[in-house]
mmCIF file of C-alpha atoms in Angstrom:
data_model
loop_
_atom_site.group_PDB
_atom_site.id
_atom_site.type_symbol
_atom_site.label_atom_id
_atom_site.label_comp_id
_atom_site.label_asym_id
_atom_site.label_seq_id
_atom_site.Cartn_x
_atom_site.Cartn_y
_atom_site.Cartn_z
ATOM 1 C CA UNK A 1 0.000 0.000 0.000
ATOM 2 C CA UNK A 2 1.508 3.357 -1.299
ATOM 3 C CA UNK A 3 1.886 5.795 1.790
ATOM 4 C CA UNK A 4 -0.560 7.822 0.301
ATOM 5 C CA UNK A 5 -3.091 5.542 0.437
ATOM 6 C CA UNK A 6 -2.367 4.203 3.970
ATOM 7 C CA UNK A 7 -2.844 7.688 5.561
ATOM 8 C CA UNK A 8 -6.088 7.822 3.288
ATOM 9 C CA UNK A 9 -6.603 4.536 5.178
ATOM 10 C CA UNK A 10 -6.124 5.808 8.897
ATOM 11 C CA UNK A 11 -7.740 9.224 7.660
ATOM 12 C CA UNK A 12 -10.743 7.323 7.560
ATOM 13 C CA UNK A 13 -11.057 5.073 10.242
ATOM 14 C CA UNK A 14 -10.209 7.947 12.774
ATOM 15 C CA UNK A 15 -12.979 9.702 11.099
ATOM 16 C CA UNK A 16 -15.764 6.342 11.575
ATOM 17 C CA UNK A 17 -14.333 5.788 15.081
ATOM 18 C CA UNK A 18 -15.236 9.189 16.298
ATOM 19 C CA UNK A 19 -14.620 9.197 20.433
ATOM 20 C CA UNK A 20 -15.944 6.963 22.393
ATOM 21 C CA UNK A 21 -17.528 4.791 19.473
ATOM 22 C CA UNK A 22 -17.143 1.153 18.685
ATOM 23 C CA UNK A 23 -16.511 -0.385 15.290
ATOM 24 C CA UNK A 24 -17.904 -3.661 14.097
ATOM 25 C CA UNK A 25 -14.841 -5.934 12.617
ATOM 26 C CA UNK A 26 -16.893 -6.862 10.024
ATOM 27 C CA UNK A 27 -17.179 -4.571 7.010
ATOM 28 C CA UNK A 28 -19.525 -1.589 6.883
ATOM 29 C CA UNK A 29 -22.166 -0.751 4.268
ATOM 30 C CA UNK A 30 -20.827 2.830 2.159
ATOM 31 C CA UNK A 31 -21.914 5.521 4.110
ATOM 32 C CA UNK A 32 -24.332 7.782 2.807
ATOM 33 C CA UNK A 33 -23.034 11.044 1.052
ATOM 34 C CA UNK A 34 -23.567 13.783 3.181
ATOM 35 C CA UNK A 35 -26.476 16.215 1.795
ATOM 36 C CA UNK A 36 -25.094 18.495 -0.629
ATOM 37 C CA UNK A 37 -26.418 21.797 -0.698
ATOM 38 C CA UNK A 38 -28.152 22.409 -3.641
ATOM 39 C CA UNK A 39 -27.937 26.446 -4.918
ATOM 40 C CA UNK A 40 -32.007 26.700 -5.492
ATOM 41 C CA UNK A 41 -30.574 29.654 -7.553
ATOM 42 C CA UNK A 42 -27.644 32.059 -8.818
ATOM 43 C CA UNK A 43 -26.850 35.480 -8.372
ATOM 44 C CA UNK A 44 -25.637 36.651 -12.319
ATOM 45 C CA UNK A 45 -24.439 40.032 -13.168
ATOM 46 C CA UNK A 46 -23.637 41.926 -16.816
ATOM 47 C CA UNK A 47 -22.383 45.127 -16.704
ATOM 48 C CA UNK A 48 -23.749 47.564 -19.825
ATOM 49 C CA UNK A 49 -21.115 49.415 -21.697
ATOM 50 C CA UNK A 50 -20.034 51.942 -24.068
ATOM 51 C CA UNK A 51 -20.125 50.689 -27.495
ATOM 52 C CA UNK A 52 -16.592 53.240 -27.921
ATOM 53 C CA UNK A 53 -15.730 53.873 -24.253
ATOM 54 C CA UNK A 54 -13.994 56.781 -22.939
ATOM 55 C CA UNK A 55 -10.407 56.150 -20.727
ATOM 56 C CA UNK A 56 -12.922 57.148 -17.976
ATOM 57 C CA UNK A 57 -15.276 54.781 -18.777
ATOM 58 C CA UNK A 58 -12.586 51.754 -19.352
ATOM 59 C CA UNK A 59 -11.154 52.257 -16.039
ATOM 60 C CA UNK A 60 -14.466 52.262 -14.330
ATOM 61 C CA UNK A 61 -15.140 49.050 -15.807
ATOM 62 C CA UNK A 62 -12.630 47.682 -14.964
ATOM 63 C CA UNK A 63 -12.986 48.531 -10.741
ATOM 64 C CA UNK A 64 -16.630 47.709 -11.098
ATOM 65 C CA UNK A 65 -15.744 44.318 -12.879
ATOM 66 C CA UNK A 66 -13.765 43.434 -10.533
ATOM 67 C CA UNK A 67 -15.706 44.286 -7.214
ATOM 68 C CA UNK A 68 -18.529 43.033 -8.451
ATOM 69 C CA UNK A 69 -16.842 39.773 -9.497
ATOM 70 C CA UNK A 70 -15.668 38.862 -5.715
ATOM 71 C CA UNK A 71 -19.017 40.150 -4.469
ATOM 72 C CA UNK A 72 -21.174 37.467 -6.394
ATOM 73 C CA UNK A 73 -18.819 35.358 -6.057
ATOM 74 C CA UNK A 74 -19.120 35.773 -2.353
ATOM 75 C CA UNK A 75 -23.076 35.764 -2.165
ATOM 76 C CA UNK A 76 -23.109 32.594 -4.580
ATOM 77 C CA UNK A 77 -19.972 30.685 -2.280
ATOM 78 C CA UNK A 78 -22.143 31.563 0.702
ATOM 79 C CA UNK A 79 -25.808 31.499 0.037
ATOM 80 C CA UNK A 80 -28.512 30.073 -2.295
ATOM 81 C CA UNK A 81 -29.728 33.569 -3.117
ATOM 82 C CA UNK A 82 -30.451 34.880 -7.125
ATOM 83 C CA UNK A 83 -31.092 37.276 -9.193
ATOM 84 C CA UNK A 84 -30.335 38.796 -12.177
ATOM 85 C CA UNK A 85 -28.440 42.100 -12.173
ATOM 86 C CA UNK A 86 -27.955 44.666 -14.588
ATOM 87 C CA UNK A 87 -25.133 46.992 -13.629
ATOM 88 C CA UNK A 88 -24.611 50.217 -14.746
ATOM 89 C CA UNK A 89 -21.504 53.230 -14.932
ATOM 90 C CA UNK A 90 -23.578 56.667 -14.359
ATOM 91 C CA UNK A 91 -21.043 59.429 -13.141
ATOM 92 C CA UNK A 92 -23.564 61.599 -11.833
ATOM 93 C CA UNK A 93 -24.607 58.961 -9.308
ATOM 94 C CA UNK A 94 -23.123 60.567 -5.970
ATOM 95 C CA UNK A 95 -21.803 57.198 -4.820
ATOM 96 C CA UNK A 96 -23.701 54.052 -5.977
ATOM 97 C CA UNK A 97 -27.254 52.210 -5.789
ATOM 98 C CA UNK A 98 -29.313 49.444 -6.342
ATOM 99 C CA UNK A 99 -32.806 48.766 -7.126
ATOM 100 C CA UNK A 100 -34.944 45.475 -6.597
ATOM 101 C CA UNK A 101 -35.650 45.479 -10.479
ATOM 102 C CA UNK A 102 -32.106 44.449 -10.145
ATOM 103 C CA UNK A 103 -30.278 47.381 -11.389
ATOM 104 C CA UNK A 104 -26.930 48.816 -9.849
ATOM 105 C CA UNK A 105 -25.547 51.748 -10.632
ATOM 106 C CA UNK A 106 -21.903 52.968 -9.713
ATOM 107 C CA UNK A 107 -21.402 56.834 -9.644
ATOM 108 C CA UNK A 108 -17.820 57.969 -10.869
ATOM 109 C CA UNK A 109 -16.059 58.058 -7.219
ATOM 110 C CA UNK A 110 -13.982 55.095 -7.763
ATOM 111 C CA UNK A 111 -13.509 54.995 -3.376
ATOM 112 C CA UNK A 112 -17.091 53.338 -3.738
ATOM 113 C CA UNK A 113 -15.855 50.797 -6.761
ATOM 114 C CA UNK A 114 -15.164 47.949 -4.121
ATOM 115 C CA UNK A 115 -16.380 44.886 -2.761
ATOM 116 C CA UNK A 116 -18.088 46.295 0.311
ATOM 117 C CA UNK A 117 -20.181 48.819 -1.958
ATOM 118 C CA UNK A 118 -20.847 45.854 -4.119
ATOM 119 C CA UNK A 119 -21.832 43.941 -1.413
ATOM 120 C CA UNK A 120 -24.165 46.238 -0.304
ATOM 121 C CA UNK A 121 -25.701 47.119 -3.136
ATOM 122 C CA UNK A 122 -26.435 43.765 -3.854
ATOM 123 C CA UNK A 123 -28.618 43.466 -0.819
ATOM 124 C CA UNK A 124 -30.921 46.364 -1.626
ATOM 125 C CA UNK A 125 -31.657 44.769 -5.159
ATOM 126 C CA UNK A 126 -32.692 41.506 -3.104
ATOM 127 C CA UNK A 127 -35.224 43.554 -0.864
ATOM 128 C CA UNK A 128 -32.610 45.753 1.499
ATOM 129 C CA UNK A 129 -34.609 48.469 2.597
ATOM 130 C CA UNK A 130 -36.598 48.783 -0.621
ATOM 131 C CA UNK A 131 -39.276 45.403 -0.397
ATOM 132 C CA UNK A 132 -42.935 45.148 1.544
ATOM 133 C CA UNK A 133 -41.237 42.452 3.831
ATOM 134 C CA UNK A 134 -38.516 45.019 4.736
ATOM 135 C CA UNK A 135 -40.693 47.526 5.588
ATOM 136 C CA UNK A 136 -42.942 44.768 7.490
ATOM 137 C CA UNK A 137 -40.255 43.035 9.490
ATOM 138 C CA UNK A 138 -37.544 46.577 9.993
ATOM 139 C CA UNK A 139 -39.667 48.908 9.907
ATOM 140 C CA UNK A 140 -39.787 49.138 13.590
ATOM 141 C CA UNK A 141 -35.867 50.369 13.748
ATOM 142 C CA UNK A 142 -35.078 46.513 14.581
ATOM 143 C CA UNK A 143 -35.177 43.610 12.582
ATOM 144 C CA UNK A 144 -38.338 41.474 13.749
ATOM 145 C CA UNK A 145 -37.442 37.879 11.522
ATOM 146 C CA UNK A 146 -36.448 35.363 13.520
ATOM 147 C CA UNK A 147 -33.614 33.839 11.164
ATOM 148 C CA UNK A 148 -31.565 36.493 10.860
ATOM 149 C CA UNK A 149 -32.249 37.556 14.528
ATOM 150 C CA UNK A 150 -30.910 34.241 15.485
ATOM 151 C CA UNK A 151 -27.974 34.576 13.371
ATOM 152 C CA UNK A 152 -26.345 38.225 14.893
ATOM 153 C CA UNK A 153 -27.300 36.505 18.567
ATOM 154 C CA UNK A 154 -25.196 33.557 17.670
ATOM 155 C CA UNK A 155 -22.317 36.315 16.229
ATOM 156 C CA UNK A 156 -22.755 38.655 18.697
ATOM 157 C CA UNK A 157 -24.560 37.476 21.893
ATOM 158 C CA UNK A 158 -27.936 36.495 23.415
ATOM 159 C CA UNK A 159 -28.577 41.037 23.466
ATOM 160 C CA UNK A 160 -27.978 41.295 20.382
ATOM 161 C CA UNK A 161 -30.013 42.961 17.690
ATOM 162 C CA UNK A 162 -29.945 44.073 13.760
ATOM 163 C CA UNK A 163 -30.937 47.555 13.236
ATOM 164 C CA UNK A 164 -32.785 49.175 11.069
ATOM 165 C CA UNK A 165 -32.804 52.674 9.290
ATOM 166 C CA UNK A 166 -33.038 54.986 6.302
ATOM 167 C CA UNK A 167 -33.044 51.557 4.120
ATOM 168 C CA UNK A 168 -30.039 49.963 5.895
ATOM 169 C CA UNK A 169 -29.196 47.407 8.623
ATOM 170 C CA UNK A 170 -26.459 47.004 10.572
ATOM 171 C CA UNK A 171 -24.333 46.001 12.336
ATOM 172 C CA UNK A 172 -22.790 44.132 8.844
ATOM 173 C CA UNK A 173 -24.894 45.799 6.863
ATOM 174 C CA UNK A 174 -21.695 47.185 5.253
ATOM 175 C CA UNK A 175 -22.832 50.800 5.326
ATOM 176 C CA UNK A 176 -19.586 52.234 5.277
ATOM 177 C CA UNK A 177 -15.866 51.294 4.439
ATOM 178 C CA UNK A 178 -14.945 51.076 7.816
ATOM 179 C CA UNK A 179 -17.613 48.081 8.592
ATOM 180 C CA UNK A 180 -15.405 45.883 6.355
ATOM 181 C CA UNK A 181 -13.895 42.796 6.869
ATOM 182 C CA UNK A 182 -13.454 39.466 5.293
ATOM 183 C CA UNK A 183 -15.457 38.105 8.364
ATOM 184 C CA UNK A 184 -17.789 40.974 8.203
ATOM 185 C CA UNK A 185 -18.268 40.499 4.863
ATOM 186 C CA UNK A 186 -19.315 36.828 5.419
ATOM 187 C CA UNK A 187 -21.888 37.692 7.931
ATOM 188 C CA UNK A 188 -23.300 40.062 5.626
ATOM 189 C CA UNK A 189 -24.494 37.649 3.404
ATOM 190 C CA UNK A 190 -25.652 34.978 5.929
ATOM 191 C CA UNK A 191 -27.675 37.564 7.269
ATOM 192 C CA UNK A 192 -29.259 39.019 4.237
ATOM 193 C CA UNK A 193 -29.857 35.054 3.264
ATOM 194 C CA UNK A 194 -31.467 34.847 6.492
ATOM 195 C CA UNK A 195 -33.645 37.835 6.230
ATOM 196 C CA UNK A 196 -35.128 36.646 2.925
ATOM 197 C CA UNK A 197 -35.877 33.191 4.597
ATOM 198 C CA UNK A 198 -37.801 35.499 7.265
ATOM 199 C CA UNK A 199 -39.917 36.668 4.466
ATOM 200 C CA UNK A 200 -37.767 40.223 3.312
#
């Protein structure tokens, strides 16, 4: 037996044993794959362009590509969540938005061209301060669904709470650059997830 193999070998018995637990000698039937989760759907994004784009417009493709790339990505690693989004490269937009008929737009202040903007903007085009739910379950000033209330107690402790205003949540609602963090950023979308299984 290759050594490969033979730690493959031991891998696998330490991982039947488990503590405590005794194994039959005689062989054991395959055991069942664990339950796969299956996406029920897929966040997708296109990004309209300039038929003859400006230097302007090339390099704000490029920063939007990109942070929008490792945002889905993120949301679709992390979450069963889709839609369909169309985004968008409209200087005059002070800093950026989104819309639950799925559009984003990025303004030209490339400081807001990032993941975390991304991120967030993804969120309102999935119901984020914007859907009948939201306004049903936040619109209190705290988040009343029990999901996603569960969740920040299990991050944050039994007293905590996700709170609600002027369309946003936090904490990791990712309101601002200095929310963000790879963990953060996580949390985010377990959250949002979560508040969309409470109905948002």
């Amino acid at each position: 037996m290759s050594p490969r193999k033979a730690l493959i070998a031991a891998l696998t018995a330490a991982l039947l044993a488990g503590p405590g637990v005794a194994q039959a000698a005689t062989p054991q039937a395959a055991p069942t794959p664990a339950r796969e989760r299956a996406a029920a759907a897929t966040i997708t994004w296109s990004l309209v362009r300039a038929s003859n784009p400006t230097a302007d417009q090339r390099s704000a493709y490029d920063s939007i590509t990109k942070a929008m790339n490792a945002a889905v990505a993120r949301y679709n690693n992390l979450s069963d969540l889709g839609k369909t989004i169309t985004v968008r490269y409209e200087p005059g937009v002070p800093t950026a938005d989104g819309s639950t008929n799925g559009t984003i737009r990025f303004g030209s202040n490339r400081s807001y061209m990032n993941e975390r903007t991304a991120l967030h903007e993804i969120s309102h085009t999935l119901g984020v301060g914007l859907s009948g739910g939201w306004s049903r379950l936040g619109g209190s000033g705290t988040w009343t669904g029990g999901q996603a209330t569960a969740l920040v107690k299990q991050y944050d402790g039994s007293g905590a709470k996700i709170s609600t205003g002027g369309g946003h949540f936090w904490p990791y609602g990712l309101n601002y650059d200095n929310e963000w963090s790879g963990t953060a950023a996580d949390r985010h979308v377990h959250i949002v997830a979560a508040m969309v299984r409470d109905g948002l």
